[in-house]
Tab-separated table of C-alpha atoms in Angstrom:
chain	number	residue	atom	x	y	z
A	561	GLN	CA	44.571	-4.311	61.240
A	562	VAL	CA	43.332	-0.951	59.378
A	563	GLN	CA	42.656	2.818	60.612
A	564	LEU	CA	41.079	5.926	59.172
A	565	VAL	CA	42.258	9.412	60.303
A	566	GLU	CA	40.540	12.386	59.633
A	567	SER	CA	41.893	15.821	59.671
A	568	GLY	CA	40.587	19.189	58.580
A	569	GLY	CA	37.650	20.091	60.488
A	570	GLY	CA	37.292	23.883	62.437
A	571	LEU	CA	35.687	26.642	62.638
A	572	VAL	CA	34.080	28.605	59.721
A	573	GLN	CA	31.493	31.315	59.158
A	574	PRO	CA	28.475	30.965	56.411
A	575	GLY	CA	29.702	30.847	53.352
A	576	GLY	CA	33.058	29.739	54.213
A	577	SER	CA	35.106	26.376	53.120
A	578	LEU	CA	36.555	23.738	54.700
A	579	ARG	CA	38.593	20.535	53.232
A	580	LEU	CA	37.853	17.325	54.769
A	581	SER	CA	41.131	14.484	54.465
A	582	CYS	CA	40.941	10.874	55.563
A	583	ALA	CA	43.408	8.315	55.028
A	584	ALA	CA	43.356	4.752	55.495
A	585	SER	CA	46.691	2.624	56.875
A	586	GLY	CA	47.449	-0.824	58.013
A	587	SER	CA	47.115	-4.358	55.804
A	588	ILE	CA	45.029	-2.941	53.168
A	589	SER	CA	44.902	-4.855	49.892
A	590	SER	CA	42.739	-2.389	48.182
A	591	ILE	CA	39.791	0.014	49.090
A	592	ASN	CA	36.001	-0.187	47.863
A	593	ALA	CA	33.569	2.493	48.404
A	594	MET	CA	34.616	5.326	50.341
A	595	GLY	CA	32.080	8.111	52.135
A	596	TRP	CA	31.372	10.701	54.835
A	597	TYR	CA	28.845	10.763	57.070
A	598	ARG	CA	28.382	13.195	59.846
A	599	GLN	CA	26.008	13.458	63.166
A	600	ALA	CA	24.688	16.430	64.478
A	601	PRO	CA	23.488	16.638	68.016
A	602	GLY	CA	20.803	14.748	68.765
A	603	LYS	CA	20.634	13.765	65.304
A	604	GLU	CA	21.336	10.526	63.480
A	605	ARG	CA	23.949	9.559	61.911
A	606	GLU	CA	23.544	10.418	57.771
A	607	LEU	CA	25.580	9.967	54.462
A	608	VAL	CA	26.601	13.265	52.865
A	609	ALA	CA	28.728	11.930	50.024
A	610	GLY	CA	30.113	8.554	48.933
A	611	ILE	CA	32.588	7.561	46.086
A	612	THR	CA	33.470	4.181	44.476
A	613	SER	CA	36.648	2.672	43.564
A	614	GLY	CA	35.875	3.632	39.903
A	615	GLY	CA	35.450	7.503	41.053
A	616	SER	CA	31.340	7.509	40.915
A	617	THR	CA	29.904	9.658	43.083
A	618	ASN	CA	26.666	10.257	44.942
A	619	TYR	CA	25.484	12.782	47.771
A	620	ALA	CA	23.019	13.891	49.958
A	621	ASP	CA	20.489	16.477	48.501
A	622	SER	CA	21.237	18.823	51.495
A	623	VAL	CA	24.954	19.170	49.993
A	624	LYS	CA	25.000	19.061	46.190
A	625	GLY	CA	26.208	21.346	44.241
A	626	ARG	CA	28.337	22.667	47.513
A	627	PHE	CA	29.978	19.922	48.439
A	628	THR	CA	32.486	17.540	46.240
A	629	ILE	CA	34.043	14.221	47.052
A	630	SER	CA	37.106	13.427	45.665
A	631	ARG	CA	40.010	10.188	46.457
A	632	ASP	CA	43.583	9.452	45.688
A	633	ASN	CA	43.857	5.599	45.546
A	634	VAL	CA	47.682	5.739	45.741
A	635	LYS	CA	47.401	7.700	48.966
A	636	ASN	CA	44.729	6.133	50.307
A	637	THR	CA	43.000	9.213	51.169
A	638	VAL	CA	39.603	10.099	50.608
A	639	TYR	CA	38.357	14.432	50.674
A	640	LEU	CA	35.863	16.234	51.159
A	641	GLN	CA	35.694	19.951	49.653
A	642	MET	CA	32.894	22.073	51.629
A	643	ASN	CA	31.674	25.209	49.945
A	644	SER	CA	28.891	28.090	51.068
A	645	LEU	CA	28.691	26.088	54.321
A	646	LYS	CA	25.587	26.686	56.489
A	647	PRO	CA	24.704	26.464	60.383
A	648	GLU	CA	22.907	23.565	59.315
A	649	ASP	CA	26.377	21.752	58.171
A	650	THR	CA	27.396	21.789	61.808
A	651	ALA	CA	28.140	18.352	62.797
A	652	VAL	CA	30.784	15.898	63.796
A	653	TYR	CA	32.162	14.345	60.490
A	654	TYR	CA	33.117	10.952	60.335
A	655	CYS	CA	35.196	8.905	57.142
A	656	ASN	CA	33.831	5.776	56.304
A	657	ALA	CA	35.838	2.628	53.852
A	658	VAL	CA	35.039	-0.487	52.690
A	659	ILE	CA	38.666	-1.749	52.813
A	660	VAL	CA	40.047	-5.399	51.671
A	661	THR	CA	42.778	-6.343	53.800
A	662	THR	CA	45.418	-8.583	53.157
A	663	GLY	CA	44.383	-11.290	55.656
A	664	PRO	CA	41.964	-11.378	53.257
A	665	SER	CA	38.941	-10.004	54.068
A	666	ILE	CA	36.901	-7.303	53.604
A	667	VAL	CA	35.930	-4.909	56.405
A	668	GLY	CA	34.203	-1.680	57.204
A	669	SER	CA	35.976	1.338	58.661
A	670	TRP	CA	34.787	4.093	60.534
A	671	GLY	CA	37.717	7.548	61.604
A	672	GLN	CA	37.608	9.079	64.728
A	673	GLY	CA	35.234	12.122	64.051
A	674	THR	CA	36.439	15.610	63.086
A	675	LEU	CA	33.970	17.961	64.200
A	676	VAL	CA	32.904	21.232	61.631
A	677	THR	CA	31.224	24.210	63.045
A	678	VAL	CA	29.965	26.940	61.232
A	679	TYR	CA	28.847	29.658	63.386
A	680	SER	CA	27.576	33.448	62.499
């Protein structure tokens, strides 16, 4: 069993910043790719940013230059620093990770989501 728990969402004005965290716990042997997705009301879930175990990153065009993804492999935690937030960034943000368990098996896990609201 593995679990992802997100934190750090909230209300912020345009131009503001938030930092999301997602900690993985459970029967973890190692974690491969980790990423952040978001889903706005009435829209499909989309990839925001991803990071490999080696630290390579990729971003959606809409957040490039504003968001930064990072990870702490000791803490099994991935972060999303969000700067210059816009109203269109409003969404539920989900953490995802590809985890090698001690089973061993490989599982794709999702967090419960954390709401980010950017309001004027």
